[in-house]
Amino acid sequence: MSLEEGFVGHTTLLPVFFCAISMGYLQWDLFWQIYHMDEYHDITALIHHVLYLAICHYNMTGCYFCRPFAWLVFGELSTIFLNQRWFYAVADQKDSQGYVLSSVMFAISFLMTRVAGYSWGFYDLWRHLDLWIDLPIGLKVVVFGLHLGFALNLFWGVKVWKALVRLVKKQWLSVPKEKDM
């Protein structure tokens, strides 16, 4: 696939395949969140899902932005570890090594893909402005949506970073209590 095809369209089905898989998962998760609204109060997750799904649907209509979509969907890697962590939590195993490991893997994958990777993706997107600036107005809306998603990831990234620091301090840098000295 040429650089231009990565922004204005493509001839392979691989991006469509990954888009469809991520859309299927996010639609299921969005419906789960809506169904459990009385006990699940994370409005930012709902915003993320609706925003991501809208971008995916537009991507599927004309196979635009396959290159940016690659880094966007790669950011969802952290969801695997988030779900694994959730299973440990609901099984009341928050003190287990599995919970700790999935928490660390979630934080690392989130910060690497949704903060660092997303940042690099924006650099690439804006560096190739000439390839997509004259495309349909819908793509400008997609770019705006990508920026909103990035702001959301930065908001979450601060929380993820703080939680990771707390976990590392608790697990590996625990300071002996005064009575232990």
Short mmCIF file of C-alpha atoms in Angstrom, two decimals:
data_model
loop_
_atom_site.label_atom_id
_atom_site.label_comp_id
_atom_site.label_asym_id
_atom_site.label_seq_id
_atom_site.Cartn_x
_atom_site.Cartn_y
_atom_site.Cartn_z
CA MET A 1 0.00 0.00 0.00
CA SER A 2 1.40 3.38 -0.97
CA LEU A 3 1.58 6.31 1.43
CA GLU A 4 -1.26 8.04 -0.42
CA GLU A 5 -3.44 4.92 -0.28
CA GLY A 6 -2.91 4.88 3.48
CA PHE A 7 -4.83 8.14 3.73
CA VAL A 8 -7.22 8.30 0.78
CA GLY A 9 -8.26 4.69 0.34
CA HIS A 10 -6.90 1.22 -0.17
CA THR A 11 -7.32 -1.90 -2.18
CA THR A 12 -6.81 -4.50 0.56
CA LEU A 13 -9.39 -5.76 3.02
CA LEU A 14 -7.10 -6.01 6.07
CA PRO A 15 -7.95 -2.55 7.50
CA VAL A 16 -11.66 -3.26 7.01
CA PHE A 17 -11.26 -6.59 8.82
CA PHE A 18 -9.60 -5.02 11.87
CA CYS A 19 -12.08 -2.16 11.84
CA ALA A 20 -14.99 -4.62 11.85
CA ILE A 21 -13.52 -6.65 14.73
CA SER A 22 -12.94 -3.59 16.90
CA MET A 23 -16.41 -2.26 16.06
CA GLY A 24 -18.02 -5.54 17.07
CA TYR A 25 -16.29 -5.54 20.44
CA LEU A 26 -16.97 -1.86 21.12
CA GLN A 27 -20.64 -2.16 20.18
CA TRP A 28 -21.04 -5.10 22.56
CA ASP A 29 -19.18 -3.22 25.32
CA LEU A 30 -21.20 -0.04 24.74
CA PHE A 31 -24.46 -1.97 25.07
CA TRP A 32 -23.13 -3.64 28.22
CA GLN A 33 -22.31 -0.22 29.70
CA ILE A 34 -25.72 1.18 28.80
CA TYR A 35 -27.48 -1.88 30.23
CA HIS A 36 -25.50 -1.49 33.50
CA MET A 37 -25.82 2.31 33.75
CA ASP A 38 -27.23 2.07 37.27
CA GLU A 39 -23.96 0.56 38.55
CA TYR A 40 -21.45 1.74 35.92
CA HIS A 41 -20.91 5.48 36.07
CA ASP A 42 -18.00 6.11 33.70
CA ILE A 43 -19.31 8.62 31.19
CA THR A 44 -15.82 8.95 29.64
CA ALA A 45 -15.95 5.30 28.55
CA LEU A 46 -19.31 5.91 26.86
CA ILE A 47 -17.89 8.95 25.07
CA HIS A 48 -14.85 6.92 23.98
CA HIS A 49 -17.00 4.13 22.57
CA VAL A 50 -19.39 6.40 20.67
CA LEU A 51 -16.52 8.49 19.29
CA TYR A 52 -14.48 5.46 18.25
CA LEU A 53 -17.48 3.76 16.65
CA ALA A 54 -18.36 6.90 14.68
CA ILE A 55 -14.80 7.09 13.37
CA CYS A 56 -14.86 3.39 12.48
CA HIS A 57 -18.17 3.71 10.63
CA TYR A 58 -16.84 6.60 8.58
CA ASN A 59 -13.63 4.68 7.87
CA MET A 60 -15.68 1.77 6.57
CA THR A 61 -17.69 3.94 4.14
CA GLY A 62 -14.76 4.94 1.98
CA CYS A 63 -11.77 3.12 3.42
CA TYR A 64 -10.15 6.41 4.32
CA PHE A 65 -7.40 6.94 6.86
CA CYS A 66 -6.20 3.34 6.94
CA ARG A 67 -2.78 4.46 8.11
CA PRO A 68 -4.12 6.52 11.03
CA PHE A 69 -6.62 3.77 11.76
CA ALA A 70 -3.72 1.33 12.22
CA TRP A 71 -2.33 3.27 15.19
CA LEU A 72 -5.82 3.98 16.45
CA VAL A 73 -6.80 0.31 16.60
CA PHE A 74 -3.37 -0.65 18.00
CA GLY A 75 -4.22 1.57 20.98
CA GLU A 76 -6.96 -0.90 21.86
CA LEU A 77 -4.25 -3.42 22.83
CA SER A 78 -4.52 -2.15 26.39
CA THR A 79 -8.17 -3.29 26.49
CA ILE A 80 -7.03 -6.92 26.67
CA PHE A 81 -5.19 -6.27 29.93
CA LEU A 82 -7.94 -4.00 31.26
CA ASN A 83 -10.48 -6.80 30.79
CA GLN A 84 -8.13 -9.35 32.34
CA ARG A 85 -7.66 -7.03 35.33
CA TRP A 86 -11.44 -6.60 35.60
CA PHE A 87 -11.95 -10.38 35.76
CA TYR A 88 -9.51 -10.62 38.68
CA ALA A 89 -11.27 -7.71 40.40
CA VAL A 90 -14.79 -9.18 40.12
CA ALA A 91 -13.42 -12.54 41.26
CA ASP A 92 -12.22 -10.74 44.42
CA GLN A 93 -8.58 -11.49 43.59
CA LYS A 94 -7.13 -7.98 43.76
CA ASP A 95 -4.22 -9.24 45.88
CA SER A 96 -3.24 -11.92 43.37
CA GLN A 97 -0.16 -11.83 41.16
CA GLY A 98 -2.45 -12.10 38.12
CA TYR A 99 -4.20 -8.88 39.09
CA VAL A 100 -0.91 -7.10 39.69
CA LEU A 101 0.59 -8.35 36.42
CA SER A 102 -2.49 -7.46 34.36
CA SER A 103 -2.56 -4.01 36.03
CA VAL A 104 1.08 -3.39 35.11
CA MET A 105 0.59 -4.68 31.56
CA PHE A 106 -2.51 -2.53 31.17
CA ALA A 107 -0.67 0.59 32.33
CA ILE A 108 2.39 -0.04 30.15
CA SER A 109 0.36 -0.89 27.04
CA PHE A 110 -1.98 2.07 27.61
CA LEU A 111 0.85 4.57 28.02
CA MET A 112 2.84 3.12 25.11
CA THR A 113 -0.04 2.90 22.62
CA ARG A 114 -2.66 5.46 23.65
CA VAL A 115 -0.30 8.21 24.74
CA ALA A 116 3.04 7.68 22.97
CA GLY A 117 1.65 5.86 19.90
CA TYR A 118 -1.24 8.27 19.49
CA SER A 119 1.21 11.20 19.71
CA TRP A 120 3.39 9.68 17.01
CA GLY A 121 0.28 9.02 14.94
CA PHE A 122 -0.70 12.68 15.10
CA TYR A 123 2.79 13.69 14.03
CA ASP A 124 2.40 11.40 11.00
CA LEU A 125 -1.14 12.61 10.29
CA TRP A 126 -0.23 16.29 10.27
CA ARG A 127 3.06 15.68 8.44
CA HIS A 128 1.01 14.28 5.54
CA LEU A 129 -1.68 16.96 5.58
CA ASP A 130 -1.28 17.46 1.83
CA LEU A 131 -2.54 13.90 1.21
CA TRP A 132 -5.88 14.31 2.95
CA ILE A 133 -6.72 18.00 3.30
CA ASP A 134 -8.73 18.09 0.04
CA LEU A 135 -10.75 14.97 0.84
CA PRO A 136 -14.42 15.06 1.94
CA ILE A 137 -15.41 17.22 4.92
CA GLY A 138 -16.20 14.07 6.89
CA LEU A 139 -12.48 13.44 7.23
CA LYS A 140 -12.03 16.80 8.95
CA VAL A 141 -14.71 15.66 11.41
CA VAL A 142 -12.77 12.40 11.86
CA VAL A 143 -9.59 14.39 12.58
CA PHE A 144 -11.49 16.45 15.15
CA GLY A 145 -12.81 13.20 16.67
CA LEU A 146 -9.28 11.81 16.81
CA HIS A 147 -8.22 14.89 18.77
CA LEU A 148 -11.11 14.45 21.20
CA GLY A 149 -10.11 10.82 21.66
CA PHE A 150 -6.53 11.87 22.28
CA ALA A 151 -7.65 14.35 24.93
CA LEU A 152 -9.61 11.56 26.58
CA ASN A 153 -6.56 9.28 26.46
CA LEU A 154 -4.40 11.99 28.03
CA PHE A 155 -7.01 12.44 30.78
CA TRP A 156 -6.99 8.70 31.42
CA GLY A 157 -3.21 8.56 30.97
CA VAL A 158 -2.66 10.77 34.01
CA LYS A 159 -4.84 8.45 36.09
CA VAL A 160 -3.14 5.34 34.70
CA TRP A 161 0.31 6.78 35.42
CA LYS A 162 -0.62 7.67 39.00
CA ALA A 163 -2.12 4.22 39.58
CA LEU A 164 0.99 2.55 38.16
CA VAL A 165 3.25 4.59 40.45
CA ARG A 166 1.10 3.66 43.46
CA LEU A 167 1.17 0.00 42.49
CA VAL A 168 4.93 -0.05 42.00
CA LYS A 169 5.45 1.64 45.35
CA LYS A 170 3.11 -0.80 47.06
CA GLN A 171 4.43 -3.96 45.41
CA TRP A 172 8.13 -3.43 44.93
CA LEU A 173 9.19 -0.39 46.89
CA SER A 174 7.24 -0.96 50.05
CA VAL A 175 8.77 0.87 52.94
CA PRO A 176 8.86 -1.07 56.22
CA LYS A 177 6.40 0.20 58.77
CA GLU A 178 7.75 1.92 61.86
CA LYS A 179 6.92 -0.97 64.14
CA ASP A 180 8.88 -3.34 61.83
CA MET A 181 12.06 -1.30 62.31
#
